[in-house]
């Protein structure tokens, strides 16, 4: 059975998601049949009207975010569209106030998961906002950044050179790293970004460390999103890491624990945890003067349920 690819679009209020969708729709491959779902927080939907197209099925979910009161309505709307239109690709524009992680969970769960393949999640940002600490202090904004596979700076014509340089540096430092970071004006996204490479590798090696830290080693691991980690075992592992890895510089990871997703970060002799919206895979990264990669991998696997 061929599954319908589904792309979720998220981003803060006013960042230009509808304009970006209009551009993608205008440039869709002629051989692909698309359908669109637009979610708006208000009771009266406006964005759906802006996307109406004689060749395109457009459905609206108004009156709440997909992640909360409109959740059941989303399942029914998606199921109806799939049955009626049989599209090759479904595009979902989430409200600017939506925590998109719950939407991804619902799209992957039965019954929708049996008919859908969750493709790249695209998050649009205004680079002027992105570099401001006040925005990153907002859980909603952090969630939208965290869940992105493709992070796109829109409205770059309104940002000066220092702003764009700061955006690039901060985007490159995000963990987990993005599959792609783009820069556009007027929402002119590349259609190819919908199929950004997402294939998880059992192990990966991050970008080379700066020359002045060349004595350090780094390595990382990824695990399929269906795998659950045991929270108590992960806690013990992070407690024991300084003893297990002498000279530990940094350890960080995102893990699926009891069907929620948590971010763990060890730095400067202590570590903390927080819930995140990332859903693509569980992953862990380590930096130290030297370590046994096989042993680290074994410790991680011992934390699996």
Coordinates of C-alpha atoms in Angstrom, one line a residue:
X1 CA 0.0 0.0 0.0
X2 CA 1.4 3.4 -1.1
X3 CA 1.3 5.9 1.8
X4 CA 0.5 9.6 1.3
X5 CA 3.3 11.8 2.3
X6 CA 2.4 14.5 4.8
X7 CA 4.3 17.7 5.5
X8 CA 3.6 19.8 8.5
X9 CA 4.2 23.6 8.3
X10 CA 4.6 25.5 11.5
X11 CA 5.9 28.9 12.6
X12 CA 5.0 31.8 14.7
X13 CA 2.2 34.2 14.0
X14 CA 2.7 36.4 10.9
X15 CA 5.9 34.6 9.7
X16 CA 4.4 33.9 6.2
X17 CA 3.3 30.3 6.2
X18 CA 0.3 30.9 4.0
X19 CA 2.3 32.8 1.5
X20 CA 4.9 30.0 1.4
X21 CA 2.2 27.4 0.9
X22 CA 0.8 29.5 -2.0
X23 CA 4.2 29.5 -3.6
X24 CA 4.7 25.7 -3.2
X25 CA 1.2 25.0 -4.6
X26 CA 2.0 27.2 -7.6
X27 CA 5.1 25.2 -8.3
X28 CA 4.0 21.6 -7.4
X29 CA 5.0 18.8 -9.8
X30 CA 2.3 18.3 -12.3
X31 CA 2.2 14.6 -11.8
X32 CA 1.5 14.9 -8.1
X33 CA -1.9 15.3 -6.6
X34 CA -1.9 17.4 -3.4
X35 CA -4.4 18.2 -0.7
X36 CA -4.1 20.9 2.0
X37 CA -5.4 21.3 5.5
X38 CA -5.3 24.8 7.1
X39 CA -5.7 25.2 10.9
X40 CA -6.5 28.6 12.3
X41 CA -7.0 29.6 16.0
X42 CA -9.9 31.9 15.3
X43 CA -13.5 30.7 14.7
X44 CA -13.5 32.0 11.2
X45 CA -10.9 30.6 8.8
X46 CA -9.2 33.0 6.4
X47 CA -6.1 31.2 5.2
X48 CA -8.0 28.4 3.6
X49 CA -9.7 30.9 1.3
X50 CA -6.3 32.3 0.3
X51 CA -5.3 28.8 -0.8
X52 CA -8.3 27.8 -2.8
X53 CA -7.4 26.3 -6.1
X54 CA -9.6 24.6 -8.7
X55 CA -7.1 21.7 -8.9
X56 CA -6.6 21.4 -5.1
X57 CA -8.6 20.0 -2.2
X58 CA -8.5 22.4 0.7
X59 CA -10.0 21.8 4.1
X60 CA -10.1 24.1 7.1
X61 CA -10.0 23.4 10.8
X62 CA -10.9 26.6 12.7
X63 CA -11.6 27.4 16.3
X64 CA -8.6 26.0 18.0
X65 CA -5.1 24.5 17.5
X66 CA -4.6 21.1 16.0
X67 CA -2.7 20.1 19.1
X68 CA -5.6 20.6 21.4
X69 CA -9.3 21.2 20.9
X70 CA -9.2 20.6 17.2
X71 CA -7.3 17.3 17.5
X72 CA -10.2 14.9 17.0
X73 CA -11.5 17.1 14.1
X74 CA -8.0 16.8 12.4
X75 CA -8.2 13.0 12.5
X76 CA -11.6 13.0 10.9
X77 CA -10.6 15.7 8.3
X78 CA -7.5 13.9 7.3
X79 CA -9.3 10.5 7.0
X80 CA -12.0 12.1 4.8
X81 CA -9.5 13.8 2.5
X82 CA -7.5 10.6 2.1
X83 CA -10.5 8.6 1.3
X84 CA -12.1 11.1 -1.1
X85 CA -9.0 12.6 -2.8
X86 CA -6.4 9.9 -2.5
X87 CA -3.6 12.6 -2.7
X88 CA 0.1 11.8 -3.2
X89 CA 0.9 14.5 -0.7
X90 CA -0.9 16.2 2.1
X91 CA 0.2 19.7 3.4
X92 CA -0.9 20.8 6.8
X93 CA -0.5 24.4 7.9
X94 CA -0.7 24.5 11.7
X95 CA -1.8 27.6 13.6
X96 CA 0.9 30.0 14.7
X97 CA -0.1 29.1 18.2
X98 CA 0.1 25.3 17.8
X99 CA 2.5 22.9 19.7
X100 CA 3.1 20.8 16.7
X101 CA 4.6 17.8 18.5
X102 CA 1.2 16.4 19.3
X103 CA 0.1 16.7 15.7
X104 CA 3.1 14.6 14.6
X105 CA 2.2 12.0 17.3
X106 CA -1.4 11.8 16.0
X107 CA -0.3 11.5 12.3
X108 CA 2.0 8.6 13.2
X109 CA -0.5 6.7 15.4
X110 CA -3.3 4.4 14.1
X111 CA -5.4 4.8 12.1
X112 CA -3.7 7.7 10.3
X113 CA -0.2 6.2 10.6
X114 CA -1.3 3.3 8.5
X115 CA -2.0 5.6 5.5
X116 CA 0.5 8.4 6.1
X117 CA 4.3 8.8 5.8
X118 CA 5.4 11.7 7.9
X119 CA 7.8 13.7 5.7
X120 CA 9.8 16.8 6.5
X121 CA 8.4 19.2 9.0
X122 CA 9.1 22.8 7.8
X123 CA 9.3 25.7 10.3
X124 CA 9.4 29.2 9.1
X125 CA 11.0 31.9 11.2
X126 CA 11.6 35.6 11.0
X127 CA 15.4 35.9 11.4
X128 CA 15.0 39.2 13.4
X129 CA 12.9 37.3 15.9
X130 CA 15.0 34.1 15.8
X131 CA 18.1 35.9 17.2
X132 CA 16.2 37.5 20.1
X133 CA 16.6 35.6 23.4
X134 CA 13.1 36.7 24.4
X135 CA 11.6 34.5 21.7
X136 CA 13.6 31.5 22.7
X137 CA 12.3 31.8 26.2
X138 CA 8.8 31.1 25.0
X139 CA 8.1 27.3 25.1
X140 CA 5.9 27.5 22.0
X141 CA 8.6 29.2 19.9
X142 CA 11.2 26.7 21.1
X143 CA 8.9 23.8 20.3
X144 CA 8.4 25.0 16.8
X145 CA 12.2 25.3 16.3
X146 CA 12.8 21.9 17.9
X147 CA 10.4 19.9 15.8
X148 CA 11.7 21.3 12.4
X149 CA 13.5 19.1 10.0
X150 CA 13.8 22.1 7.6
X151 CA 14.3 25.5 9.2
X152 CA 13.6 28.4 6.9
X153 CA 14.4 32.1 7.5
X154 CA 11.7 34.0 5.6
X155 CA 11.6 37.7 5.0
X156 CA 15.4 37.9 4.7
X157 CA 15.0 41.1 2.7
X158 CA 13.9 42.8 6.0
X159 CA 17.0 41.6 7.9
X160 CA 20.4 43.3 7.9
X161 CA 23.7 41.5 7.4
X162 CA 24.6 41.1 11.2
X163 CA 21.1 39.6 11.8
X164 CA 21.6 37.0 9.0
X165 CA 25.1 36.2 10.3
X166 CA 23.7 35.7 13.8
X167 CA 20.8 33.6 12.4
X168 CA 23.2 31.3 10.5
X169 CA 25.5 30.8 13.5
X170 CA 22.6 30.0 15.9
X171 CA 20.9 27.7 13.4
X172 CA 24.1 25.8 12.8
X173 CA 24.4 25.2 16.6
X174 CA 20.9 23.8 17.1
X175 CA 20.6 20.3 18.5
X176 CA 19.4 18.1 17.0
X177 CA 20.8 19.5 13.8
X178 CA 18.5 20.3 11.0
X179 CA 18.4 18.4 7.7
X180 CA 18.4 21.7 5.9
X181 CA 18.5 25.4 6.8
X182 CA 17.1 27.7 4.1
X183 CA 16.8 31.5 3.5
X184 CA 14.1 33.0 1.4
X185 CA 12.1 36.1 0.8
X186 CA 8.3 36.3 0.1
X187 CA 7.9 32.6 1.1
X188 CA 9.7 31.3 -2.0
X189 CA 10.4 27.8 -0.7
X190 CA 12.0 25.1 -2.9
X191 CA 9.5 22.3 -3.6
X192 CA 12.4 19.8 -3.2
X193 CA 12.6 20.8 0.5
X194 CA 9.4 18.8 1.1
X195 CA 11.5 15.7 0.6
X196 CA 14.6 16.8 2.6
X197 CA 16.7 13.8 3.5
X198 CA 15.6 12.3 6.8
X199 CA 17.2 8.8 6.7
X200 CA 18.6 8.1 10.2
X201 CA 22.0 6.6 10.5
X202 CA 22.8 4.2 13.3
X203 CA 25.9 6.4 14.0
X204 CA 26.9 9.7 12.8
X205 CA 29.9 12.0 13.3
X206 CA 29.2 15.7 13.8
X207 CA 31.1 18.4 11.9
X208 CA 34.8 18.7 12.7
X209 CA 35.6 20.5 15.9
X210 CA 37.6 23.8 15.8
X211 CA 41.3 23.6 15.4
X212 CA 41.9 24.6 19.0
X213 CA 39.9 21.7 20.2
X214 CA 41.4 19.1 17.8
X215 CA 42.5 17.0 20.8
X216 CA 38.9 16.2 21.5
X217 CA 36.9 13.4 20.0
X218 CA 33.2 13.5 19.1
X219 CA 30.7 11.0 18.0
X220 CA 26.9 10.5 18.0
X221 CA 24.2 7.9 17.7
X222 CA 20.6 7.8 16.4
X223 CA 17.8 5.4 17.2
X224 CA 14.5 4.8 15.5
X225 CA 11.6 6.9 16.8
X226 CA 9.6 3.9 17.8
X227 CA 12.1 2.8 20.4
X228 CA 11.4 3.8 24.0
X229 CA 14.2 4.6 26.6
X230 CA 13.9 3.9 30.3
X231 CA 14.0 7.2 32.2
X232 CA 15.6 5.9 35.3
X233 CA 18.4 4.1 33.3
X234 CA 19.1 7.3 31.3
X235 CA 19.2 9.3 34.6
X236 CA 21.8 6.9 36.0
X237 CA 23.8 7.0 32.8
X238 CA 24.0 10.8 32.9
X239 CA 24.9 10.8 36.6
X240 CA 27.7 8.3 35.9
X241 CA 29.0 9.8 32.6
X242 CA 31.8 11.9 34.3
X243 CA 33.2 8.8 35.9
X244 CA 32.7 6.7 32.8
X245 CA 34.2 9.2 30.4
X246 CA 37.2 11.0 32.0
X247 CA 37.6 14.6 30.8
X248 CA 34.0 14.8 29.6
X249 CA 33.4 18.0 27.8
X250 CA 29.8 17.7 26.6
X251 CA 27.0 15.1 26.4
X252 CA 23.6 15.9 25.1
X253 CA 20.7 13.9 23.6
X254 CA 17.0 13.7 22.9
X255 CA 15.2 10.5 23.8
X256 CA 11.7 9.1 23.7
X257 CA 10.8 8.2 27.2
X258 CA 7.3 6.7 28.1
X259 CA 6.0 8.2 24.8
X260 CA 7.1 11.7 25.6
X261 CA 10.4 13.2 24.4
X262 CA 13.0 14.7 26.6
X263 CA 16.2 16.7 26.1
X264 CA 19.2 15.8 28.3
X265 CA 22.2 18.1 28.4
X266 CA 25.5 17.6 30.4
X267 CA 27.9 20.6 30.5
X268 CA 30.1 22.2 33.0
X269 CA 29.8 19.5 35.6
X270 CA 26.0 19.3 35.7
X271 CA 23.1 18.2 33.6
X272 CA 19.5 19.1 33.1
X273 CA 16.4 17.8 31.4
X274 CA 13.4 19.3 29.6
X275 CA 10.6 18.1 27.4
X276 CA 10.9 18.9 23.7
X277 CA 8.9 18.6 20.5
X278 CA 11.5 16.7 18.4
X279 CA 10.0 13.5 17.0
X280 CA 12.3 12.4 14.2
X281 CA 14.5 10.0 16.2
X282 CA 16.3 9.5 19.6
X283 CA 19.9 10.7 19.4
X284 CA 23.0 11.3 21.6
X285 CA 26.2 13.2 21.1
X286 CA 29.4 13.0 23.1
X287 CA 32.6 15.2 23.2
X288 CA 35.6 14.2 25.3
X289 CA 39.4 13.9 24.9
X290 CA 39.0 10.2 24.2
X291 CA 36.4 7.4 24.8
X292 CA 35.5 3.9 23.7
X293 CA 32.7 4.5 21.2
X294 CA 31.6 0.8 21.3
X295 CA 31.2 1.1 25.1
X296 CA 29.2 4.3 24.8
X297 CA 26.9 2.6 22.3
X298 CA 26.5 -0.4 24.7
X299 CA 25.5 2.0 27.6
X300 CA 22.9 3.6 25.4
X301 CA 21.4 0.3 24.4
X302 CA 21.2 -0.8 28.0
X303 CA 18.9 2.2 28.6
X304 CA 16.3 0.9 26.0
X305 CA 13.2 -0.7 27.3

